[in-house]
XYZ file of C-alpha atoms in Angstrom:
576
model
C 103.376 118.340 145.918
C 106.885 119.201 146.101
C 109.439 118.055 143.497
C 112.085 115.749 143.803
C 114.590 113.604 141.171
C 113.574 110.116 140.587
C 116.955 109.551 138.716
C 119.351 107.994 141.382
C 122.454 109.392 140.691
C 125.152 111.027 142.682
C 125.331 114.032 139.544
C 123.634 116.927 139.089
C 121.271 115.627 136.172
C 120.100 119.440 135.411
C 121.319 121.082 132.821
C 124.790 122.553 132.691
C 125.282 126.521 133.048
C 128.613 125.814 130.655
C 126.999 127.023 127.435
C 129.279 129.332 125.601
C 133.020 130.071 124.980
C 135.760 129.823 128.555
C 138.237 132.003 127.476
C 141.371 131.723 130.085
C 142.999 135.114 128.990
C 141.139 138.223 129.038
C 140.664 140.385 126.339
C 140.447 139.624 122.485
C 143.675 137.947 120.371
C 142.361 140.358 117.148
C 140.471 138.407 114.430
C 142.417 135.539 113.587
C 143.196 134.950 117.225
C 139.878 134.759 118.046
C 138.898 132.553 115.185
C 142.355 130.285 115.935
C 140.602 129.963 119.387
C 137.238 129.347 118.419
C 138.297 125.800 117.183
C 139.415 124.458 120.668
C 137.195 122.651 122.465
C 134.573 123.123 124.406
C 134.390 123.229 127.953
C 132.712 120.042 129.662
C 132.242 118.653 133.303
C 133.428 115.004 134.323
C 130.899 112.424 134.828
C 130.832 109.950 137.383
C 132.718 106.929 135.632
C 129.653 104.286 137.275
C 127.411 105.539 135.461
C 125.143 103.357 133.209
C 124.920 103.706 129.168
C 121.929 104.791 129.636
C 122.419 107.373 132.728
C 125.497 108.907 131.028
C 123.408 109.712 127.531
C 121.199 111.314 129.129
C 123.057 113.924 131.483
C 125.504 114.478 128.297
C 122.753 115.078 126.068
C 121.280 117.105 127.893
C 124.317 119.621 129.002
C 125.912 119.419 125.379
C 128.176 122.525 124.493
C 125.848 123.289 121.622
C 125.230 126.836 121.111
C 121.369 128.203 121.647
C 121.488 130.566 118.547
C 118.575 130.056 116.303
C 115.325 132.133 116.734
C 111.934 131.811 116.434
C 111.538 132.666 112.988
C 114.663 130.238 112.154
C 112.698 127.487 113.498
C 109.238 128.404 112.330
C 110.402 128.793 108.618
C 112.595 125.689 109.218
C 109.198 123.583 110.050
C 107.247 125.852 107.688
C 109.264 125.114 104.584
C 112.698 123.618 105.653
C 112.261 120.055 104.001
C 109.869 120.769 101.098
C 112.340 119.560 97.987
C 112.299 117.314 94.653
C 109.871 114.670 96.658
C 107.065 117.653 95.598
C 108.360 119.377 93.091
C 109.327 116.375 91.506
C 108.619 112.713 92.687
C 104.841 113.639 92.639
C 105.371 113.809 88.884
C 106.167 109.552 88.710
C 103.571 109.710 91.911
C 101.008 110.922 89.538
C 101.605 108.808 86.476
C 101.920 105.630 88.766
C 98.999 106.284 90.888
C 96.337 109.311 89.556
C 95.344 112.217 91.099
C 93.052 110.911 93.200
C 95.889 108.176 94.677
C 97.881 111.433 94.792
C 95.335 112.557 97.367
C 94.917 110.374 99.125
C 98.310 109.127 100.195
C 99.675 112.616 100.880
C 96.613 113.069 102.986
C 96.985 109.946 104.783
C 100.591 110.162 105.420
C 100.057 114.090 106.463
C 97.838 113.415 109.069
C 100.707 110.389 110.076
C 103.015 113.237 109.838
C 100.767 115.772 111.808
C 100.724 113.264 115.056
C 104.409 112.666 114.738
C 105.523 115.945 114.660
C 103.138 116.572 117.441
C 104.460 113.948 119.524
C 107.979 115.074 118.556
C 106.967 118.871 119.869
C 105.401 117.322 123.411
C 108.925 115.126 123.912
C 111.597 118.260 122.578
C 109.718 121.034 124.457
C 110.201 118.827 127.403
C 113.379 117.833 126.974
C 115.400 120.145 124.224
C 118.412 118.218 124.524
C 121.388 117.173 121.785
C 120.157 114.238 119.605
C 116.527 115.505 120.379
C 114.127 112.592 119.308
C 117.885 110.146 118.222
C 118.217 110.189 121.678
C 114.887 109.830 122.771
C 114.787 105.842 121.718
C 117.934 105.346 123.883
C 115.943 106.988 126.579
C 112.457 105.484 126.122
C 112.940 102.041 124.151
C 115.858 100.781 124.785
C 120.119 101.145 124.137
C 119.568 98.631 121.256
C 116.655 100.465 119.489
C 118.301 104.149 120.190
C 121.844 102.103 118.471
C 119.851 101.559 115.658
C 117.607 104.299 114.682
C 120.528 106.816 115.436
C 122.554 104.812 112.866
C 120.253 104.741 110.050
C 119.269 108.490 110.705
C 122.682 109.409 110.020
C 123.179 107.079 106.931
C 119.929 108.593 105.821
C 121.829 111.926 105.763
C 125.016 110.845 105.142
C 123.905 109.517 101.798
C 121.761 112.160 100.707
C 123.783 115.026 100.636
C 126.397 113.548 97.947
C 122.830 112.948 95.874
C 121.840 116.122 96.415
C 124.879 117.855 95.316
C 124.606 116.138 91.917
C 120.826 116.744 91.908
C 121.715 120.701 91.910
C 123.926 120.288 88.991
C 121.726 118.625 87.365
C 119.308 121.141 87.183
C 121.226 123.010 85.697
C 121.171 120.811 82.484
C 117.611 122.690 82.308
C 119.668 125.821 80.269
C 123.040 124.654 79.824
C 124.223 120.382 79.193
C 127.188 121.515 77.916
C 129.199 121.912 80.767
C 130.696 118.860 82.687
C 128.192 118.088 85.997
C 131.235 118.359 88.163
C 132.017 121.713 87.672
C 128.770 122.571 89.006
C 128.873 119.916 91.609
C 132.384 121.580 92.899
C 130.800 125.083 93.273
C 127.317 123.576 95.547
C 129.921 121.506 97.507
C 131.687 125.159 98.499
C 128.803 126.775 99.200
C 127.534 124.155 101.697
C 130.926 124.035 103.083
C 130.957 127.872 103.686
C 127.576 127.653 105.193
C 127.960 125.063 107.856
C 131.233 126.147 109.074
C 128.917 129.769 110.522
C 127.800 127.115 112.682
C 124.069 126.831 113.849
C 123.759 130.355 112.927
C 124.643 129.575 109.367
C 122.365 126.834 108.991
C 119.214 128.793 109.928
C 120.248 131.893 108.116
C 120.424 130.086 105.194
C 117.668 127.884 105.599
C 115.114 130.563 106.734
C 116.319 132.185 102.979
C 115.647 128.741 101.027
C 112.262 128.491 102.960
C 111.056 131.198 102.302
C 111.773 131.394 98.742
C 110.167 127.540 98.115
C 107.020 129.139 100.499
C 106.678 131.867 98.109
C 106.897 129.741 95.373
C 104.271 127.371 96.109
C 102.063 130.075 96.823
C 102.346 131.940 93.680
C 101.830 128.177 91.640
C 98.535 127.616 93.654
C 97.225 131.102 92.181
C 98.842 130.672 89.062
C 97.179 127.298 89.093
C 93.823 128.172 89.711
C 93.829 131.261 87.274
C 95.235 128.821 84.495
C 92.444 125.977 85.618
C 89.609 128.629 85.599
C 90.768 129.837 81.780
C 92.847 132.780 82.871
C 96.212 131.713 80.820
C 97.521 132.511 77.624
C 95.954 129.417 76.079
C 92.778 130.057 77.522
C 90.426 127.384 78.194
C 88.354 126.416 81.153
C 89.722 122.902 82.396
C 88.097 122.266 85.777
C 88.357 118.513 86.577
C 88.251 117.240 83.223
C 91.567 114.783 83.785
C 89.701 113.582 86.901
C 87.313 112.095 84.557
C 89.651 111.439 81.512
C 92.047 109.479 81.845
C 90.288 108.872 85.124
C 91.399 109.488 89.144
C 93.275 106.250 89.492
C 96.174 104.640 87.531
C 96.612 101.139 88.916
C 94.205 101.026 91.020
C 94.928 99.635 94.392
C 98.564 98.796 94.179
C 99.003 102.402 92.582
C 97.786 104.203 95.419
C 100.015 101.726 97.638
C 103.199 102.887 95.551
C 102.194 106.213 95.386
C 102.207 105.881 99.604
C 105.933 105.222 99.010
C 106.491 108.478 97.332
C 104.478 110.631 99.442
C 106.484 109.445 102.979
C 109.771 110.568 100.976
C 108.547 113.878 100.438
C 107.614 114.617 103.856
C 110.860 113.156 104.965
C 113.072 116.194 106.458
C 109.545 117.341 108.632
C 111.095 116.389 112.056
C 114.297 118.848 111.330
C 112.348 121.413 113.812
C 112.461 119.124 116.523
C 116.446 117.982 115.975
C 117.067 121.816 116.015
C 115.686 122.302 120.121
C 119.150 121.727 121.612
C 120.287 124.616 119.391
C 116.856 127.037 120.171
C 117.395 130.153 122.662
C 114.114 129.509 123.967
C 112.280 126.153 122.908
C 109.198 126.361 125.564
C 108.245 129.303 123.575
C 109.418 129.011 119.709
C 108.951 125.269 119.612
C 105.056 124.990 120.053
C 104.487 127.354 117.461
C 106.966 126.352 114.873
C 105.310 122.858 115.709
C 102.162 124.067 114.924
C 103.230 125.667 111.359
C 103.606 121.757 109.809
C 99.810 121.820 109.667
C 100.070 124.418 107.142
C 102.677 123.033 105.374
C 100.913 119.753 104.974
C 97.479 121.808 104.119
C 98.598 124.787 102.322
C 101.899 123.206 100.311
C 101.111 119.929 100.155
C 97.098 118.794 99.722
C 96.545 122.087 98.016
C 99.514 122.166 95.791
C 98.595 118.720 94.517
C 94.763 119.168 93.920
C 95.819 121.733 91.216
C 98.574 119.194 89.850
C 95.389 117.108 89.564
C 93.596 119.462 87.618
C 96.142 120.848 85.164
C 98.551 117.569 84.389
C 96.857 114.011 83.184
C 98.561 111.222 84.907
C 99.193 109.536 80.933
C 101.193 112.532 80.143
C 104.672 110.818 78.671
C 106.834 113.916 80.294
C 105.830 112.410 83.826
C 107.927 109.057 82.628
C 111.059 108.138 82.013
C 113.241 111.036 83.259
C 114.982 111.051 86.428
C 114.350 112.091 90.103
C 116.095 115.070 89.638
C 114.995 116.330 85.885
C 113.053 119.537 86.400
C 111.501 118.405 82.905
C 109.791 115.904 84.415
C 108.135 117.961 87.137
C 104.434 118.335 87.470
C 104.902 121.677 88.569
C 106.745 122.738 85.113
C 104.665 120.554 83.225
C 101.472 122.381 84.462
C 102.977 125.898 83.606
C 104.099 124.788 79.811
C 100.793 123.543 79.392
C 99.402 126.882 80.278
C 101.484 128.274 77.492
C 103.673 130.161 79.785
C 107.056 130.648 78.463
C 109.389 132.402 81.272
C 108.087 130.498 84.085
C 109.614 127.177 83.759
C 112.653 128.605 84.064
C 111.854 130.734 87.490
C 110.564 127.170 88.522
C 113.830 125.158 87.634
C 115.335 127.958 89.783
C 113.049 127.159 92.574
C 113.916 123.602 92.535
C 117.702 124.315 92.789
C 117.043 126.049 95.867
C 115.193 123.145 97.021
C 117.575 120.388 96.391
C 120.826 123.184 98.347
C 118.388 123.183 101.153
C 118.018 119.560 101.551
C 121.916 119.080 101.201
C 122.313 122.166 103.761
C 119.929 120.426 106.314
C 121.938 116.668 105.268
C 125.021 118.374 106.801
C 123.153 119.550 109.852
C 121.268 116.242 110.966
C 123.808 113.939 109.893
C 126.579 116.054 112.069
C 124.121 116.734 115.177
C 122.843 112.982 114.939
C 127.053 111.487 114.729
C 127.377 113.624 118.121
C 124.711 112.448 119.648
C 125.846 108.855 118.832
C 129.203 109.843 120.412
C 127.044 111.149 123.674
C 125.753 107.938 123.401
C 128.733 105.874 123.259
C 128.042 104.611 120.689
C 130.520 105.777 118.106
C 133.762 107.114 118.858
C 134.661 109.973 121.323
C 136.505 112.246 118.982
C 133.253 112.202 117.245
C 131.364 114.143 120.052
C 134.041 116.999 119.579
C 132.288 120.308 120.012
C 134.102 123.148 119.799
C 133.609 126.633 121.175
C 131.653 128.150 118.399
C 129.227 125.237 119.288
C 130.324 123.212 116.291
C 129.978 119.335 116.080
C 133.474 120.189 114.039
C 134.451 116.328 113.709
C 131.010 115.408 112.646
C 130.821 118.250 110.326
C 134.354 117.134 108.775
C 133.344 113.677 108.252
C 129.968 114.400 106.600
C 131.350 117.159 104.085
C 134.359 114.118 103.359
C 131.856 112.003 102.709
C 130.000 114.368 100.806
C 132.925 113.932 97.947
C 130.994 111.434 96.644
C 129.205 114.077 94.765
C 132.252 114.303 92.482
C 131.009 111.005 90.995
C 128.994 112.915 88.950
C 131.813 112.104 86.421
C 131.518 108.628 86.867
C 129.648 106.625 84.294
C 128.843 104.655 87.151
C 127.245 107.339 89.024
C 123.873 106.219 88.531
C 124.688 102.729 90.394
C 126.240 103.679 93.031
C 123.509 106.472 94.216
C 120.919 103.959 93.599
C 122.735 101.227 96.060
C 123.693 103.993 98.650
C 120.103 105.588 98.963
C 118.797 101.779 99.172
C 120.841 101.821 102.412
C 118.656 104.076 103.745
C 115.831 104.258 101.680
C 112.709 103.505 104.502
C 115.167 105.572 106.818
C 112.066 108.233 107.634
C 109.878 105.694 108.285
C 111.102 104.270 111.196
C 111.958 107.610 112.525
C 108.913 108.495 112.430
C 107.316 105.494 113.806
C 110.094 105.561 116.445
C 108.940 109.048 117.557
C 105.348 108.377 118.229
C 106.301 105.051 120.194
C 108.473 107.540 122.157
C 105.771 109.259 122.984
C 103.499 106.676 124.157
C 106.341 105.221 126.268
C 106.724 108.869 127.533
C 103.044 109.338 128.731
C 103.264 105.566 130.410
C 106.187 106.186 132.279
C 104.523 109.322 133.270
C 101.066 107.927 134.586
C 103.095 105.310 136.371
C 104.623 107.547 138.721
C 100.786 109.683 139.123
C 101.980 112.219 136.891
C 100.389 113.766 133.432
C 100.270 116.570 131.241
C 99.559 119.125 133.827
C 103.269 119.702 134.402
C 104.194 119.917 130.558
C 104.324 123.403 128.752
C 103.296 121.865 125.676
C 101.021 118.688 125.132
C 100.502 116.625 121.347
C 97.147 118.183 120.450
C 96.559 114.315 119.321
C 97.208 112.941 121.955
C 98.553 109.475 122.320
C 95.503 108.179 120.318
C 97.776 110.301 117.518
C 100.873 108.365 118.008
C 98.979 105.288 118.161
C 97.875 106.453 114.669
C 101.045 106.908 113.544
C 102.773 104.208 114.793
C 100.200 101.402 113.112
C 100.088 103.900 109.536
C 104.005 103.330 109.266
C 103.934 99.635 109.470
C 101.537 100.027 106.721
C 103.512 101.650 104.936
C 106.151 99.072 105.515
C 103.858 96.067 104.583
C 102.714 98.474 101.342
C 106.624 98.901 99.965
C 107.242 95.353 100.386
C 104.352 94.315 98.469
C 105.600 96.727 95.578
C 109.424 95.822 96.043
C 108.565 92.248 95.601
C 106.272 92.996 92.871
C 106.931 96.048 91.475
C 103.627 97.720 89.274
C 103.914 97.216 85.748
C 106.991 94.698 86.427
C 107.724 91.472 87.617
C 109.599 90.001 90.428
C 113.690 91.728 90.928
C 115.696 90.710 93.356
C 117.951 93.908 92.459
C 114.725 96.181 92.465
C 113.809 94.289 95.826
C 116.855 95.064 97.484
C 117.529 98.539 96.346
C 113.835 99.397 97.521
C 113.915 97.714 101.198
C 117.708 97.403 101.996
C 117.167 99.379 105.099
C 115.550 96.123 106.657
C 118.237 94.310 106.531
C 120.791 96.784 107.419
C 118.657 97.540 110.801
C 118.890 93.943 111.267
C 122.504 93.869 110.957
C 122.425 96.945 113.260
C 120.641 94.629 115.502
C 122.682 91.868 116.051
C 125.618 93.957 115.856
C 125.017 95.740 118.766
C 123.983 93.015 120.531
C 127.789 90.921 120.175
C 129.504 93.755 120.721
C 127.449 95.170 124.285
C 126.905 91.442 125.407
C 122.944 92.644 126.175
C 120.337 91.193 125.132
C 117.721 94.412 126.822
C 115.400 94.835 124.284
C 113.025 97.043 125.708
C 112.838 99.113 129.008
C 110.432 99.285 131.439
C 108.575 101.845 131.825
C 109.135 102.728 135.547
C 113.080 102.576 133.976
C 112.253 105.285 131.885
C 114.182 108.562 133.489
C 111.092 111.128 132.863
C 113.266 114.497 134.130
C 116.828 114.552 133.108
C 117.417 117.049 130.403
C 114.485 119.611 131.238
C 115.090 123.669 131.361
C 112.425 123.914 133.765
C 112.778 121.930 136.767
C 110.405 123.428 138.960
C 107.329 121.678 138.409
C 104.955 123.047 140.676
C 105.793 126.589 138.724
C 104.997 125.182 134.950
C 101.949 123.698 136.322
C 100.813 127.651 137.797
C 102.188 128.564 134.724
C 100.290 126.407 132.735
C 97.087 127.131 134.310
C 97.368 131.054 133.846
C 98.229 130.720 130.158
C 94.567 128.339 130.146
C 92.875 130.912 133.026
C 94.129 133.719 130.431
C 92.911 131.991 127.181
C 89.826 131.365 128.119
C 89.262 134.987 128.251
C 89.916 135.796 124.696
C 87.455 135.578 122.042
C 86.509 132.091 119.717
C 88.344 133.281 117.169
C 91.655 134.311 118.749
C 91.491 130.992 121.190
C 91.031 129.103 117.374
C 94.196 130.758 115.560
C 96.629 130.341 118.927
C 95.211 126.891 118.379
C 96.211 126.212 114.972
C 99.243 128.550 114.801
């Protein structure tokens, strides 16, 4: 069966050889020249002007100036460890007194395995098509114009808002050693750093994000054998503890609606996981680095998460009155700390508090990255202004970039004695933000596959396939309305409180705001297309590989060739 484009256009929907820098004159200017230069725009084609919305997101998506430079161990230690910040080494603290251990358990395992079909879903769609906005675009492509308007939106807010929070986070932790010194002095020197970092372009980023990773992967590794010596007796104190707090004060808190708060916690922790799949566009090779950095999250939701957490279990009762009343950010109130004072371990705390630090850079490094690579993509998209989509020839979103470190000056109301509100009001904006990306990415998916069998095609002629399945994205699709239905219970009656309609708001703003989104978008396109049909769904625009009938020999070698190899070999390419 020979191939042929479905998408009726009079353009060239594959993707564009322009890639990298069109210099006009030969030869280099010298160093500032060159750097002068590397500011200027990219090069783009023209597009047909008749295009539709929809037509013209896709082709620009797909043949966006963005520069292909991070490798395979960028992305793998991106997915490995890239989003892993104060929603562990932290928020499981008020996770654990609000909940137990055991509700500890089970809603990180729960919303892992949500996590695990998402990201898998994510890999199938980004493999396929690695294009700019990766899965922001994908609800423009698969949903509808509407949907994409909206989830694109809140993405960015999402980032927009944390890396201000962030920012003051890191100075905060330094309040660990030192509370003499004013919070935005601290606050000025983080905001520097992630300015210097971002403007190496893509580079930058996963540089300095493969070095955060790997120190927070290192880190949890040496707690979980720290952890199991100090559990077993092995610590200064000495003592064997085993799973005595499992039995007093008991495995559950509040019973029911603890474990459904504690479900709340757990989805912001894991928020960040789908950073892998927003970095394809920017991957030298995604068929081939993708898949396996894809792969990786199962570890980091085994190994770093469910692990990590059985041993907070064991060493830190859920009634211990560090866990309450400090803030997000207070390294004092972490678990993780808490576990190695009570081990009688004097030097560690502080190597922790370092660890955190790291942690909370990383997250405002990454803010930059998706916030600036999503505002692009909702420039692609027409959706925001055009000066927004300005890509330079260092592959830089540079306007994007610009308006998120701007906005990122917020940080400097660390001095305010307002501070506190204001945070609290602008992460209510996009508090559920991860939730509905996620959600949004496994109905992607299943649109995907349906448009697919429609037109008597299927996974034969994709290079990389959800090991779940769609029965996965099912899964995760009905587990994050759950989720949804469990944080309005709580925001309307909040455990251990009574009904707030301050609390209420600040916990599920993000409804309304999509709502608002919503109608917005619907005055000012005159539409009222909620939802496309599936054989409207454009299933090839944006792919590397065009040549079907050549994945699909492809395809079958690699499976001819694997099922050569030994059980054991076939089981680890499996899993890694």
């Amino acid at each position: 069966m020979s191939y042929t484009k479905e998408n009726k256009t009079d353009v060239d929907t594959s993707v564009s050889p322009i890639r990298e820098t069109e210099i006009t004159n030969s030869g280099s200017k010298g160093w500032f020249g060159d750097f002068k230069d590397s500011f200027k725009p990219a090069v783009v084609e023209e597009l047909d002007p008749n295009l539709t919305d929809i037509e013209r997101a896709n082709i620009l998506s797909a043949r966006s100036p963005l520069h292909r430079n991070l490798k395979p161990r960028h992305i793998q230690m991106i997915a490995l460890g890239g989003s892993i910040g104060t929603g562990l080494f932290v928020g499981s603290g008020s996770a654990l007194s609000t909940g137990g251990p055991a509700s500890l358990l089970i809603a990180w395992g729960l919303v892992g395995i949500m996590i695990y079909c998402t990201v898998q879903a994510m890999g199938e769609l980004t493999v396929t098509f690695p294009v700019s906005g990766s899965f922001v675009q994908y609800n423009t492509r698969f949903i509808s114009p509407c949907w994409g308007f909206c989830m694109a939106y809140n993405y960015a807010l999402q980032w927009l808002v944390v890396l201000p929070l962030e920012l003051v986070a890191a100075s905060l932790t330094i309040k660990f050693w030192n509370s003499t010194i004013n919070s935005a002095a601290w606050v000025a020197i983080f905001y520097v750093v992630i300015v210097i970092i971002n403007f190496f372009g893509v580079r930058g980023y996963g540089e300095a994000e493969f070095v955060f990773s790997f120190i927070k992967v290192i880190a949890v590794i040496g707690f979980i054998i720290l952890g199991i010596i100090l559990n077993c007796g092995g610590g200064p104190k000495g003592g064997y503890i085993g799973g005595r707090y499992f039995h007093d004060p008991g495995p559950f808190a509040d019973g029911f609606k603890g474990l459904c708060a504690v479900f709340v916690t757990a989805a912001f922790s894991f928020a960040g996981t789908e950073l892998c799949g927003l970095a394809a566009a920017e991957t030298h090779n995604p068929r081939k680095s993708l898949p396996s950095a894809i792969k990786q999250v199962f570890w980091r939701i085994t190994l770093f998460y469910m692990i990590s957490l059985t041993i907070i279990g064991l060493l830190v009762p859920y009634n211990d009155d560090r866990l309450l009343g400090a803030s997000s950010v207070d390294a004092t109130a972490s678990p993780f700390v808490i576990a190695i004072k009570n081990g009688g371990i004097n030097v560690l705390p502080s190597i922790f508090n370092v660890v955190i630090m790291v942690a909370v850079l990383s997250v405002g490094n990454s803010a930059v990255y998706a916030c600036s690579r999503t505002i692009a993509s909702l420039s692609e998209q027409n959706f925001a202004p055009k000066i927004f989509g300005y890509i330079d020839r260092q592959g830089r979103p540079l306007v994007a970039v610009c308006f998120t470190l701007a906005f990122g000056l917020l940080c400097f109301l660390a001095a305010s004695p307002k501070e506190g509100e204001v945070f609290n009001w602008l992460l209510a904006l996009s508090g559920l933000s991860s939730v509905f990306t996620w959600g949004s990415i496994c109905f992607c998916h299943i649109r995907f596959r349906r448009a697919l069998s429609i037109r008597g095609r299927g996974t034969d002629e994709l290079a990389f396939s959800a090991q779940a399945g769609v029965v996965g994205s099912y899964f995760g699709v009905l587990l994050n309305v759950l989720i949804l239905i469990a944080q309005f219970w709580i925001a309307l009656f909040p455990v251990g409180g009574s009904p707030n309609a301050s609390a209420f708001f600040q916990a599920y703003l993000t409804v309304p705001v999509l709502i608002a989104f919503y109608v917005f978008y619907m005055i000012w396109k005159k539409t009222f297309l909620l939802y496309l049909r599936a054989d409207q769904i454009d299933v090839d625009t944006g792919r590397r590989d065009l040549d079907l009938d050549l994945i699909r020999q492809e395809i079958a070698e690699e499976k001819a060739y694997m099922a050569t190899k030994p059980f054991y070999y076939r089981a680890y390419k499996f899993w890694c």
